mmCIF file of C-alpha atoms in Angstrom:
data_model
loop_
_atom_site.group_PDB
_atom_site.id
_atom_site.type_symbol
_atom_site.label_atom_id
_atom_site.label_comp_id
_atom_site.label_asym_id
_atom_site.label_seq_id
_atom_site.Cartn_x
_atom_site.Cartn_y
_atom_site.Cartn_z
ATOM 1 C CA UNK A 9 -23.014 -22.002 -6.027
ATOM 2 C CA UNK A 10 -22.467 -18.583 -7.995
ATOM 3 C CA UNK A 11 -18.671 -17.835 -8.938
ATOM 4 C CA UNK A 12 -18.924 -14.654 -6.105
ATOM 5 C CA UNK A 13 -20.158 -17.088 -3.875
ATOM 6 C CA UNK A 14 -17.136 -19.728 -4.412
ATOM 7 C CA UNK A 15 -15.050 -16.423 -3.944
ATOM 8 C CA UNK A 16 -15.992 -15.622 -0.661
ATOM 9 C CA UNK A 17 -16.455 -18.540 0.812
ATOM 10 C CA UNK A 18 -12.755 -19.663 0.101
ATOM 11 C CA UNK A 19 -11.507 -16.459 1.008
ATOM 12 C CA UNK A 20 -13.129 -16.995 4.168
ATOM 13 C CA UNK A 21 -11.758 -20.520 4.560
ATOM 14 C CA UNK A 22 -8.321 -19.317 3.855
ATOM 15 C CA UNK A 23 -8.726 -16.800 6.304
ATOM 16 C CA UNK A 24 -8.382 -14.149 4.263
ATOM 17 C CA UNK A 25 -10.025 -10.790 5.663
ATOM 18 C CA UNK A 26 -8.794 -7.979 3.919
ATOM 19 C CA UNK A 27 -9.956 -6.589 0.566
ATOM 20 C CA UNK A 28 -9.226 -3.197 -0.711
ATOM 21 C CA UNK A 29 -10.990 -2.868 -4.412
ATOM 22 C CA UNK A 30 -11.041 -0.919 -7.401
ATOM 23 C CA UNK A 31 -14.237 -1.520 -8.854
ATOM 24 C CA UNK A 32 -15.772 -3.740 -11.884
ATOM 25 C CA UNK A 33 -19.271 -4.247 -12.751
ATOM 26 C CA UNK A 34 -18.832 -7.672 -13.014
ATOM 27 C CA UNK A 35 -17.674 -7.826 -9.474
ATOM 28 C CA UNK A 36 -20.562 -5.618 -8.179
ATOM 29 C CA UNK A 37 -22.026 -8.699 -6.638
ATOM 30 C CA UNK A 38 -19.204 -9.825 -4.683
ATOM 31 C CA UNK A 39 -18.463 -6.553 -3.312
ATOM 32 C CA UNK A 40 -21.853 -6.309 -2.215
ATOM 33 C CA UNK A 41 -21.631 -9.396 -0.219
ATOM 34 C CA UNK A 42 -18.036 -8.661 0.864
ATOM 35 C CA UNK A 43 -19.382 -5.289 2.778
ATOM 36 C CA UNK A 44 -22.243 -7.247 4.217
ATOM 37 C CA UNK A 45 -20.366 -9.810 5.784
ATOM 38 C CA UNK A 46 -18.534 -9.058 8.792
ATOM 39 C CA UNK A 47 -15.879 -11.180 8.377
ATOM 40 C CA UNK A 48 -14.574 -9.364 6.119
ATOM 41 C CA UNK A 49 -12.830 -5.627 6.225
ATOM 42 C CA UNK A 50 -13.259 -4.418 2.613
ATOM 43 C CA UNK A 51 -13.154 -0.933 1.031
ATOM 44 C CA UNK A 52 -12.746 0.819 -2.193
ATOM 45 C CA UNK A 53 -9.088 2.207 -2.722
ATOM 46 C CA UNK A 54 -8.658 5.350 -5.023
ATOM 47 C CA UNK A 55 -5.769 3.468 -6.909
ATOM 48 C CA UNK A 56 -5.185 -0.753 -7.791
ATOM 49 C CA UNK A 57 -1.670 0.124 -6.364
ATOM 50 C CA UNK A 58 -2.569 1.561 -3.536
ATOM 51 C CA UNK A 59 -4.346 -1.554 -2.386
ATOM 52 C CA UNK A 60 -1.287 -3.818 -3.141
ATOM 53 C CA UNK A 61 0.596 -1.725 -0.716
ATOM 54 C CA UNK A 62 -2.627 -1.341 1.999
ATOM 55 C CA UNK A 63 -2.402 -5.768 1.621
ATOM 56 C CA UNK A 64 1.215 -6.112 1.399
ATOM 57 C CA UNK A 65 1.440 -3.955 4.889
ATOM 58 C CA UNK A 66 -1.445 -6.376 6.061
ATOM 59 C CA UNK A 67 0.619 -9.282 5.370
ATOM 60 C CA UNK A 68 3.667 -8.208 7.192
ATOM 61 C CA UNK A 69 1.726 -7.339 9.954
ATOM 62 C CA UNK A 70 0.335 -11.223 10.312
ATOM 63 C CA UNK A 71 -3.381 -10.128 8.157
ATOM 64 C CA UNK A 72 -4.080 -12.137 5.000
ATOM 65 C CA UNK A 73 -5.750 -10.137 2.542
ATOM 66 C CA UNK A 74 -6.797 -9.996 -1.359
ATOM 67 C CA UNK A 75 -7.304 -7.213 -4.262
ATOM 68 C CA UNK A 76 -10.068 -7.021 -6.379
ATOM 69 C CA UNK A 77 -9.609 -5.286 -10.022
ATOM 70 C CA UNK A 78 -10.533 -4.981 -12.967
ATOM 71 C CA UNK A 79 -7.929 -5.543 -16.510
ATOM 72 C CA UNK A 80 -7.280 -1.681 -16.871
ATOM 73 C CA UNK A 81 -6.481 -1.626 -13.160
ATOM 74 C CA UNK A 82 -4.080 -3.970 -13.618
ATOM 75 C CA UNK A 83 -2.241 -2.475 -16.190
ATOM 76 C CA UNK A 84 -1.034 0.077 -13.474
ATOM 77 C CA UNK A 85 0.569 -2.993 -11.558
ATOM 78 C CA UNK A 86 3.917 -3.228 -12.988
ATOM 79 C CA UNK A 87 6.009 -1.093 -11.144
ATOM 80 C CA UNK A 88 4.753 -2.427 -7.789
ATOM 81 C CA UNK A 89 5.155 -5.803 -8.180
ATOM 82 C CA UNK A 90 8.298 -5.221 -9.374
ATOM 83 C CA UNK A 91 9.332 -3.486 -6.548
ATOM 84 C CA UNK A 92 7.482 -4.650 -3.739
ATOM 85 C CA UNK A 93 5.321 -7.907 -3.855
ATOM 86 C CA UNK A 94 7.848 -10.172 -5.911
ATOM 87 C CA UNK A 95 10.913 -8.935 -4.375
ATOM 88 C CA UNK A 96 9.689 -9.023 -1.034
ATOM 89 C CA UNK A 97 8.424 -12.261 -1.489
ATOM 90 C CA UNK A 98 4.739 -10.857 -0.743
ATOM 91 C CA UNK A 99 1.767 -13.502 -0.978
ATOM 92 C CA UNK A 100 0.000 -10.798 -3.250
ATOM 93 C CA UNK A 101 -3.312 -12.465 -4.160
ATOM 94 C CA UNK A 102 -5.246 -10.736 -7.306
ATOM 95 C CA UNK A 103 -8.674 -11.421 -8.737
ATOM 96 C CA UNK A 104 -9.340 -9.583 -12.105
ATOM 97 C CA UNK A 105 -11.750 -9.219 -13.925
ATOM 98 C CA UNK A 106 -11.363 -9.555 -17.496
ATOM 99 C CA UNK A 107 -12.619 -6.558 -19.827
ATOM 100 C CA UNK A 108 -11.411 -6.696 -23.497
ATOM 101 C CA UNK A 109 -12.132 -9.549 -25.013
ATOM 102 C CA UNK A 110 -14.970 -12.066 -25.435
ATOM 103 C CA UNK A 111 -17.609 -9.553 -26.736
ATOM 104 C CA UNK A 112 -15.774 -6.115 -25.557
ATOM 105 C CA UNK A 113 -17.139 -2.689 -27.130
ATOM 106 C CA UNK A 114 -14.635 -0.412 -25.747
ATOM 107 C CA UNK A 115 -11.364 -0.626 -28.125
ATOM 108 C CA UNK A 116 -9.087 0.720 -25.363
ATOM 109 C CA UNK A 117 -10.225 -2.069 -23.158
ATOM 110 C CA UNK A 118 -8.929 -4.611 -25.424
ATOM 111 C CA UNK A 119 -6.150 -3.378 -26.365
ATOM 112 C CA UNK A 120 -4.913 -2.498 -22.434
ATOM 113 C CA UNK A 121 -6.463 -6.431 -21.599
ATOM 114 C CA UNK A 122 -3.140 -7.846 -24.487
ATOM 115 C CA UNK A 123 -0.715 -6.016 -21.896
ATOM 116 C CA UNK A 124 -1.781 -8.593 -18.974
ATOM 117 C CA UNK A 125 -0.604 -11.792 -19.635
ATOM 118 C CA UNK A 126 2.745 -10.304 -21.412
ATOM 119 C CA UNK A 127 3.186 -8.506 -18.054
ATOM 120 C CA UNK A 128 2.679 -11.644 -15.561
ATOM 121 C CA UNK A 129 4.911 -13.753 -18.041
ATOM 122 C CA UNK A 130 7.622 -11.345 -17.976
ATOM 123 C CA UNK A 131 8.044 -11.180 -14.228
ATOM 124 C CA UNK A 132 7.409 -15.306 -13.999
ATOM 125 C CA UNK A 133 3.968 -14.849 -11.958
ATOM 126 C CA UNK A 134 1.360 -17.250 -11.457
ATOM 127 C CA UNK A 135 -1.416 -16.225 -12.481
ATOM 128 C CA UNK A 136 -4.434 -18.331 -14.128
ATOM 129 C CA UNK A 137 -7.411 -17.730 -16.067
ATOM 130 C CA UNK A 138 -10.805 -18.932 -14.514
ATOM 131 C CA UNK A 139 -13.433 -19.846 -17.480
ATOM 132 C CA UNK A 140 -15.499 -23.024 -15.852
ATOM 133 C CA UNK A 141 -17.290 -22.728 -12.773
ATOM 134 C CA UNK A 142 -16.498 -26.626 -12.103
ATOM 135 C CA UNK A 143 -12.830 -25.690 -11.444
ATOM 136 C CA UNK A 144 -13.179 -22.475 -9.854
ATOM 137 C CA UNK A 145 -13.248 -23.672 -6.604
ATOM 138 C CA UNK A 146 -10.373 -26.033 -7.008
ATOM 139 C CA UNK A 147 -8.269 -22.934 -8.700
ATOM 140 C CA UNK A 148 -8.929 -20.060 -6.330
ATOM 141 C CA UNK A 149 -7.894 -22.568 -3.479
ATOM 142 C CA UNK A 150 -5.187 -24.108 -4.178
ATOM 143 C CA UNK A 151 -3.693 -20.684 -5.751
ATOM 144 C CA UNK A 152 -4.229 -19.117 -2.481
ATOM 145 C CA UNK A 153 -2.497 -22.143 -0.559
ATOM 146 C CA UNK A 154 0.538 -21.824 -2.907
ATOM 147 C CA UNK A 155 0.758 -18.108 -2.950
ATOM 148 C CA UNK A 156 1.108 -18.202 1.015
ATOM 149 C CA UNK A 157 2.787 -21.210 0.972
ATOM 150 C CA UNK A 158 5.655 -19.820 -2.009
ATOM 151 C CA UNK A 159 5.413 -16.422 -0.731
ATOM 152 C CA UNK A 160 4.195 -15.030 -4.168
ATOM 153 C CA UNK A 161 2.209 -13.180 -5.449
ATOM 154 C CA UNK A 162 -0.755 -15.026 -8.055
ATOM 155 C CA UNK A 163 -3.097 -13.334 -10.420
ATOM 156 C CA UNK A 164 -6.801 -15.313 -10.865
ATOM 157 C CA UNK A 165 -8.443 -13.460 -14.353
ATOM 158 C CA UNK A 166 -11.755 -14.043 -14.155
ATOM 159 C CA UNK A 167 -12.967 -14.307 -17.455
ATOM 160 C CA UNK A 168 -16.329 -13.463 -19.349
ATOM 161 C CA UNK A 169 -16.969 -17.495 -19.985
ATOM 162 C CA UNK A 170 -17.351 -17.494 -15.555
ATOM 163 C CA UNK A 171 -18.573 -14.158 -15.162
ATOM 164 C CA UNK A 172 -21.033 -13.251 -18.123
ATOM 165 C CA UNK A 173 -18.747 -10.222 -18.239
ATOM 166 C CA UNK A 174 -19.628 -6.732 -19.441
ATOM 167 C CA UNK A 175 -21.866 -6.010 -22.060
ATOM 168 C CA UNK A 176 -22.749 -3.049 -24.234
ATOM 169 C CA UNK A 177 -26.153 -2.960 -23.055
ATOM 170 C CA UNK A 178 -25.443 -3.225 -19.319
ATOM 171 C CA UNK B 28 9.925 29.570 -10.475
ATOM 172 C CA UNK B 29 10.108 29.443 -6.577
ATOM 173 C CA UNK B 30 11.292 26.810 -4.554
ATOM 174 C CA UNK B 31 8.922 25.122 -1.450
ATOM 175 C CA UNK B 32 11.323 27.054 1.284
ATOM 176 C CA UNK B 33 10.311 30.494 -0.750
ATOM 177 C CA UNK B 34 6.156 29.361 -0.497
ATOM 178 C CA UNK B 35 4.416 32.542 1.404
ATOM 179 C CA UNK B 36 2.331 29.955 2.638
ATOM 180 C CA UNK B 37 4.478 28.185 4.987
ATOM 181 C CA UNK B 38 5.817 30.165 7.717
ATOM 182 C CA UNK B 39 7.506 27.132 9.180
ATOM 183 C CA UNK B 40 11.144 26.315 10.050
ATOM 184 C CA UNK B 41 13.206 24.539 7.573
ATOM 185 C CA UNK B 42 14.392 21.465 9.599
ATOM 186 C CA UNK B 43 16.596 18.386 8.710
ATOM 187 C CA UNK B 44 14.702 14.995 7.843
ATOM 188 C CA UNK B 45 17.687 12.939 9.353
ATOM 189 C CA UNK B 46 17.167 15.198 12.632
ATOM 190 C CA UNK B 47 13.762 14.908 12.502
ATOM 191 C CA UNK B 48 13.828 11.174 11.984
ATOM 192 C CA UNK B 49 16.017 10.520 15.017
ATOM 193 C CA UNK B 50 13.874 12.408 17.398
ATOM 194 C CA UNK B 51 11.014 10.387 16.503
ATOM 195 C CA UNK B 52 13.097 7.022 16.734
ATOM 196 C CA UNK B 53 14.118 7.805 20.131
ATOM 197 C CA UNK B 54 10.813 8.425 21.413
ATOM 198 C CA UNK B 55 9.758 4.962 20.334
ATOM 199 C CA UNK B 56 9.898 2.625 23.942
ATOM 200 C CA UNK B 57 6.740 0.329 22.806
ATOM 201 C CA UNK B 58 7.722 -1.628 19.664
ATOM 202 C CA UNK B 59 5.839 0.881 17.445
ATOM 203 C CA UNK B 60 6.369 0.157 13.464
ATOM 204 C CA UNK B 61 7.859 2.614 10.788
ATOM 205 C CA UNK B 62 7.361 2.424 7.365
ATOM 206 C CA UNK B 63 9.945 4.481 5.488
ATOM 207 C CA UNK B 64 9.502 5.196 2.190
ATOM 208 C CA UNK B 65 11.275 5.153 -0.827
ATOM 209 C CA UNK B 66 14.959 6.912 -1.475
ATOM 210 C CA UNK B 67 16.198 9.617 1.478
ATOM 211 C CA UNK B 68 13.001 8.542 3.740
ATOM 212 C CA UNK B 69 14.141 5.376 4.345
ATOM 213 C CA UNK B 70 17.707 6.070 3.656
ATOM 214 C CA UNK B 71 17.564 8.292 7.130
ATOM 215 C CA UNK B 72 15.226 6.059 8.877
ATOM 216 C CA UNK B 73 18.222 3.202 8.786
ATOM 217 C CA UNK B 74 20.809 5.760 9.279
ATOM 218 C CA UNK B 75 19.152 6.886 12.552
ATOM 219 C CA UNK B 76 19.429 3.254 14.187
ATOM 220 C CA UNK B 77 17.633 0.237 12.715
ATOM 221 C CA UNK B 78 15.581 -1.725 14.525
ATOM 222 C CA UNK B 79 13.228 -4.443 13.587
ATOM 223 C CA UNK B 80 10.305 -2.801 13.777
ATOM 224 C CA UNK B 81 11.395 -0.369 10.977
ATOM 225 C CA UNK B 82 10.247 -1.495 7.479
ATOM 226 C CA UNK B 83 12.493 0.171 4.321
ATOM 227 C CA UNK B 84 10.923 0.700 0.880
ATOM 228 C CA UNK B 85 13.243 0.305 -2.022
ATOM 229 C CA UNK B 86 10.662 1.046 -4.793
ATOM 230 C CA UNK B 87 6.677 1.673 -5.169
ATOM 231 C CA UNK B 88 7.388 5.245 -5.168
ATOM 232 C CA UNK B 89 3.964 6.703 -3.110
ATOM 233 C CA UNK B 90 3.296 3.803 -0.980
ATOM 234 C CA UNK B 91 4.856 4.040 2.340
ATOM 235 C CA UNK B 92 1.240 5.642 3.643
ATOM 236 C CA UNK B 93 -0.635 2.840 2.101
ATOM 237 C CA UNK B 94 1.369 0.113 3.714
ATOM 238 C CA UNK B 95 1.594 1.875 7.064
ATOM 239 C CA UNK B 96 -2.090 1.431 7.006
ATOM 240 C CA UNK B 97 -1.837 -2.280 6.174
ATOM 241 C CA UNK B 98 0.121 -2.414 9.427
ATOM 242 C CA UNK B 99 -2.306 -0.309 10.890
ATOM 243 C CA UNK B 100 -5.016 -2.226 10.413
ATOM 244 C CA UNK B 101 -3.668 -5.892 10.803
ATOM 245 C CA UNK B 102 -2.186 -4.928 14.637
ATOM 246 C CA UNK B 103 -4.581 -1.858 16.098
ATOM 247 C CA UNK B 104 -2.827 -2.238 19.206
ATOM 248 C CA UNK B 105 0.861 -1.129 17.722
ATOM 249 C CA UNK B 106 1.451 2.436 16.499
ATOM 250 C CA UNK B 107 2.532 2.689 13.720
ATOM 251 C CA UNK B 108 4.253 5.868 11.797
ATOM 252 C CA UNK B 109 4.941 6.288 8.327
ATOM 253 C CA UNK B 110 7.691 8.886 6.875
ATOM 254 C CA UNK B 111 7.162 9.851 3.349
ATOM 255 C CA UNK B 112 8.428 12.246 1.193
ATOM 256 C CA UNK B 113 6.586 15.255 -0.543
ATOM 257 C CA UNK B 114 6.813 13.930 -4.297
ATOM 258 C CA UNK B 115 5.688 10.414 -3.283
ATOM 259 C CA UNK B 116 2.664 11.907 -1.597
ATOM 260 C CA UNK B 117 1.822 13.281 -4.938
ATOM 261 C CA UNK B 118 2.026 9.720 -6.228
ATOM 262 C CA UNK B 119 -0.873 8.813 -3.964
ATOM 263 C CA UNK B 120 -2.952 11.576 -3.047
ATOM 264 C CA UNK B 121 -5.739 9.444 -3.234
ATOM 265 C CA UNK B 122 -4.846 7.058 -0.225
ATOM 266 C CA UNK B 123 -5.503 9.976 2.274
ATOM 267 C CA UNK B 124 -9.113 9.590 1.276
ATOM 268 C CA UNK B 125 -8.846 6.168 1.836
ATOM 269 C CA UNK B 126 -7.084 6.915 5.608
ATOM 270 C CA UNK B 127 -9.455 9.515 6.066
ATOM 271 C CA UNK B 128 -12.521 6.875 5.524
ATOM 272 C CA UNK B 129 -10.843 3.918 7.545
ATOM 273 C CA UNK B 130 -9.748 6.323 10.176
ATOM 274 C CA UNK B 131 -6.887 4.356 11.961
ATOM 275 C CA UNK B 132 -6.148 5.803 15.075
ATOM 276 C CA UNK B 133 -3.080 3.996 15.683
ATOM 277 C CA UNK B 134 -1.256 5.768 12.351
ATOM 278 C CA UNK B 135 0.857 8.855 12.663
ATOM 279 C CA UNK B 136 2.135 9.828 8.824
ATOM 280 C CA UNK B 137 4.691 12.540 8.601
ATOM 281 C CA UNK B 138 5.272 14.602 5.420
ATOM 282 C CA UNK B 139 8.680 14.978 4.580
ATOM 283 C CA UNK B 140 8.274 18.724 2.274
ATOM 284 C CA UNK B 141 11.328 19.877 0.566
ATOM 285 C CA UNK B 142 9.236 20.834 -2.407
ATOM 286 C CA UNK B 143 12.084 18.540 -4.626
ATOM 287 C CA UNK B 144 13.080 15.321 -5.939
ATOM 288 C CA UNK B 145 16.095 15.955 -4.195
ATOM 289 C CA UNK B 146 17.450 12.042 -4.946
ATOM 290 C CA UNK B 147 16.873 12.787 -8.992
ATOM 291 C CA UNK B 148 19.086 15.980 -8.850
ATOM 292 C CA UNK B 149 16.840 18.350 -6.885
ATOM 293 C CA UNK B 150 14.365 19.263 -9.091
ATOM 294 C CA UNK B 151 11.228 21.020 -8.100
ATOM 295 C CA UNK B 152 8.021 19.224 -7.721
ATOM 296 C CA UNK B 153 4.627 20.425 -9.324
ATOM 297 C CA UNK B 154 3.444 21.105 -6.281
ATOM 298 C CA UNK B 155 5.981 22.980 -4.528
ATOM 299 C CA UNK B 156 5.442 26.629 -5.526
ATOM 300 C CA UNK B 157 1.272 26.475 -5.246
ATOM 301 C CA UNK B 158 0.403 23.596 -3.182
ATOM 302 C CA UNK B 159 -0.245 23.149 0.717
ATOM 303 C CA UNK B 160 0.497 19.229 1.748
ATOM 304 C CA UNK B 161 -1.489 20.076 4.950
ATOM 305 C CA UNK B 162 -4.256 21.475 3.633
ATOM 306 C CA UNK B 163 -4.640 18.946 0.751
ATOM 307 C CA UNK B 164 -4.833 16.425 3.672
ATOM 308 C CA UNK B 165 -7.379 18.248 5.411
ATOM 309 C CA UNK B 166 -9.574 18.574 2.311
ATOM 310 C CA UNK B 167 -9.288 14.532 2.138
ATOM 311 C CA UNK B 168 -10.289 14.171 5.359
ATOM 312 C CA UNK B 169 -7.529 14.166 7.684
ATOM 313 C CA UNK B 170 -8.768 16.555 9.916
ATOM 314 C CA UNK B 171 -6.100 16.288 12.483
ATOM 315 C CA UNK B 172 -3.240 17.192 10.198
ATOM 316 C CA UNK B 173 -1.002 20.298 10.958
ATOM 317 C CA UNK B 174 2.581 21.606 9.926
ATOM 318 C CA UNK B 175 4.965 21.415 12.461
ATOM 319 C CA UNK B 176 6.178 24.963 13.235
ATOM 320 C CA UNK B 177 9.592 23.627 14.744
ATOM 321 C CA UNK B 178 11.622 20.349 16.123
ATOM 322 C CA UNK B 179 9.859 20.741 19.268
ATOM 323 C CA UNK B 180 6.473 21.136 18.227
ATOM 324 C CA UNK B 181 7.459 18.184 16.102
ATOM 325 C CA UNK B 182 8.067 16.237 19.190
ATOM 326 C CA UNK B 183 4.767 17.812 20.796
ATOM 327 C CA UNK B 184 2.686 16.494 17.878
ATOM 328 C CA UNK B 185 4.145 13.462 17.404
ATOM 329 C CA UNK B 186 3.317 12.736 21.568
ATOM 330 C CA UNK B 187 -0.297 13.990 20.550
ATOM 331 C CA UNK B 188 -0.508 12.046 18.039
ATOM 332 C CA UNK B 189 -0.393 8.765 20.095
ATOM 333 C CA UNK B 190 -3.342 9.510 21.862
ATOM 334 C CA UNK B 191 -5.335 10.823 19.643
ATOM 335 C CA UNK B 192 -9.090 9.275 18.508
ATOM 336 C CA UNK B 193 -7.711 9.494 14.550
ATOM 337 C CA UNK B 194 -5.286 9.568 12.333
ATOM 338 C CA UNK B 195 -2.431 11.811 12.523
ATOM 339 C CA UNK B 196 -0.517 13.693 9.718
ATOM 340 C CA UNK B 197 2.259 15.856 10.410
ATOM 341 C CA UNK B 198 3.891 18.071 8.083
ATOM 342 C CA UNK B 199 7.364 18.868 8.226
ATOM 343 C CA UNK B 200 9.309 21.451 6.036
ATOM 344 C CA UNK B 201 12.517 20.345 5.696
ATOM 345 C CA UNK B 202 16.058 21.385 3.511
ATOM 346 C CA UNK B 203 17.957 20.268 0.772
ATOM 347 C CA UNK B 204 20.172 17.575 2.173
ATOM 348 C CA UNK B 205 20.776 14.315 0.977
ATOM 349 C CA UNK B 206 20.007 11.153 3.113
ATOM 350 C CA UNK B 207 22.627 10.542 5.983
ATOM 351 C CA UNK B 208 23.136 6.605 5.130
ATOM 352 C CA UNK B 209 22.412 3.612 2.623
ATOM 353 C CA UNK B 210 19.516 1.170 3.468
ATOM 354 C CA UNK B 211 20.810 -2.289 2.925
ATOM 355 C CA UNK B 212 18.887 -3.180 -0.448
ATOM 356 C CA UNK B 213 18.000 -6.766 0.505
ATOM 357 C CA UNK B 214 14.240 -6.785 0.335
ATOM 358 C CA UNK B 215 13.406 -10.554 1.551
ATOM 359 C CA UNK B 216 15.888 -9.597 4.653
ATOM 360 C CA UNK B 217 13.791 -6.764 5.046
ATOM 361 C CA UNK B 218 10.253 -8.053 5.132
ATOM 362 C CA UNK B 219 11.915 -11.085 7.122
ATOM 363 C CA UNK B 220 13.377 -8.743 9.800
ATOM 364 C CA UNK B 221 10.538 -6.502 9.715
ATOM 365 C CA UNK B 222 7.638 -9.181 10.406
ATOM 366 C CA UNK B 223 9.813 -10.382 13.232
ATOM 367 C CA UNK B 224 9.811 -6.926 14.437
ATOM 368 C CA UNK B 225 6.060 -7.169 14.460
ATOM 369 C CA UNK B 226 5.975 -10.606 15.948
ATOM 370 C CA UNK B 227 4.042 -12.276 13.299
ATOM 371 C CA UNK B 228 7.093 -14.740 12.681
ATOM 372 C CA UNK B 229 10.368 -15.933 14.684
ATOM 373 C CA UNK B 230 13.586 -16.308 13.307
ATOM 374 C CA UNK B 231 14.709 -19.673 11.771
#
C-alpha cells in the first residue's frame, strides 16, 4: 500500500470525514482520491487557517475532520493554534508535507521549513515526522487516537524519504 | 480620510451591534448555534444572554465565518449564524469563496461594519473609506448577501434567511460603541459548554 493510500484508509477507519486543504504537489494524489471517494467531504480552502477553523467548528459540532498542508502553509499556523486549537483543547489533526529540505531548490522553502519544528516545540505539540512507510500506518493511527483521545491537536510531517517529495524537474 | 459612516456608498442606518445582537438572540426558539467572533462580537453576543448554543472566540482574529461553517456542515439540520466584525472579515476574505462553493444553506453570517478597529483605539480599517463588504461578498459568490437598511429589515432578513436555498450574509452598519459586557475568557469551558449546546456531548 502507497503512503496516500495508508492515509485514507485510516482516516476512514477513524472516522474522519472532513478535509479542507491547501494544496502540495506531493499530496496531489491523495487529494485526488479524497474527492473521489464519497466518504469523504473535502475541499480546497483559500487559507491553511481558515481550514483549522472550518475543522475546529466540525469538531464541536460532533464531525471529525483533518487538514492537509504543505511546510509554508504551516508557517501561517501560529496564531491559531495559539488561540484556538490548543486552548480549546481542539483534536486539530495536521498532515504536512515537507518542502525545504532533502533535495529542496527553492531557498525560501528551506528556510520557512527551520520555523516548523521550533514552532510545534514551543507550544508543546505533538507532532511527528513520517520517513518509513513500515511505520506509517502505526503513526498516523495511533496519533489520531491520541489527538481525540487528549483533545490536542498533532502535526504528522510527511517527509521526502515517504513521499519522494518535490523535485526541480517536476 | 473618511470614516465608514461618511462612505457615499452606504445609505444605510447606523445601528448598535449590542441592539442588533439581541434581536437576533431573541428570535432564536430552535437551538440554533452562534459563533461570535473575536473582541466586541462576542463580547455583545454574551452580554445579550448566553446560552449554550453560543460559541465565543477569544483569538484567531477572521475566523468566526470559517468555524460557523464547520458547524454548518457537521449538523445541516441546526442553523447556525455567525457575527463577525468588519476588520476580521478582511482577515479572511478568502473563506467567502470557500462558503460560496460549499453553499451551506443552514448559515446566516452577519457583518458587523463600523469601518474601525474600534477594540485597538478606533482606528480606521483599509477598507472603510473605498470598500463595499456586500458587494465583495457578492463578487465571491454569495449571491444572497444584502445590507440591512434598518433594525427591522434586519429582523426581516434574518427570518429570510432561515428559509432560504443558500447561504445568507447580512450586512449591518453599525456605530462606534464599545462592547456592552466581558466574555468569560475560559476557552475549555467554552468549547465544553458550547458542544453541549450542540448535543454532541453531556455534562460530566
Amino acid at each position: 500500500m502507497s503512503w496516500h493510500d495508508i492515509v485514507l484508509q485510516t482516516l476512514k477507519r477513524n472516522d474522519i470525514r472532513l478535509v479542507p486543504y491547501v494544496p502540495d504537489r506531493v499530496l496531489t494524489t491523495l487529494i485526488k482520491n479524497l474527492h473521489a471517494d464519497p466518504f469523504f467531504t473535502t475541499f480546497p480552502a483559500a487559507r491553511e487557517e481558515e481550514a483549522v477553523g472550518i475543522v475546529s467548528g466540525a469538531w464541536m459540532g460532533g464531525m471529525r475532520g483533518a487538514v492537509l498542508m504543505q511546510t509554508s502553509g504551516f508557517a501561517t499556523l501560529a496564531n491559531v493554534l495559539a488561540s484556538l486549537a490548543i486552548p480549546y483543547q481542539i483534536p486539530l489533526i495536521m498532515f504536512v508535507s515537507e518542502r525545504g529540505t532533502l533535495g529542496e531548490f527553492n531557498y525560501g522553502q528551506s528556510l520557512v521549513c527551520r520555523t516548523m519544528r521550533p514552532v510545534l516545540d514551543s507550544l508543546a505539540m505533538e507532532h511527528h515526522t513520517a520517513t518509513r512507510l513500515d511505520e506509517f500506518e502505526f503513526i498516523v493511527d495511533r496519533s489520531i487516537k491520541q489527538a481525540i483521545t487528549t483533545q490536542a491537536p498533532v502535526a504528522l510531517i510527511l517527509s521526502p524519504l515517504l513521499t519522494g517529495g518535490k523535485v526541480f524537474d517536476k | 480620510m473618511n470614516s465608514a459612516n461618511d462612505n457615499p456608498a452606504r445609505n444605510t442606518k447606523v445601528m448598535n451591534r449590542f441592539d442588533l445582537t439581541s434581536r437576533l438572540i431573541a428570535k432564536l426558539k430552535n437551538e440554533e448555534a452562534v459563533i461570535g467572533g473575536i473582541g466586541n462580537t462576542n463580547f455583545d453576543l454574551w452580554a445579550a444572554g448566553h446560552r449554550p448554543q453560543n460559541f465565543y472566540m477569544l483569538g484567531s482574529m477572521g475566523l468566526a465565518f470559517p468555524i460557523a461553517l464547520g458547524v454548518a456542515l457537521a449538523q445541516p439540520d441546526r442553523r447556525v449564524f455567525a457575527l463577525e466584525g468588519d476588520g476580521s472579515l478582511l482577515m479572511q476574505l478568502g473563506s467567502l469563496t470557500t462558503i460560496a462553493t460549499l453553499a451551506p444553506k443552514n448559515l446566516t453570517m452577519v457583518v458587523m461594519d463600523n469601518g474601525i478597529y474600534q477594540i485597538t483605539g478606533a482606528q480606521p480599517t483599509p477598507a472603510a473609506a473605498v470598500a463595499d463588504i456586500v458587494a465583495i461578498a457578492v463578487a465571491s459568490g454569495l449571491a444572497n448577501s444584502t445590507w440591512a437598511a434598518d433594525e427591522d429589515d434586519f429582523e426581516r432578513l434574518i427570518e429570510q434567511s432561515i428559509s432560504a436555498a443558500g447561504p445568507t450574509l447580512i450586512g449591518v452598519r453599525i456605530d462606534d460603541k464599545p462592547g456592552t459586557g466581558t466574555t468569560r475568557r475560559d476557552p475549555v469551558q467554552i468549547r465544553e459548554h458550547f458542544m453541549h449546546g450542540m448535543g454532541v456531548r453531556e455534562p460530566l
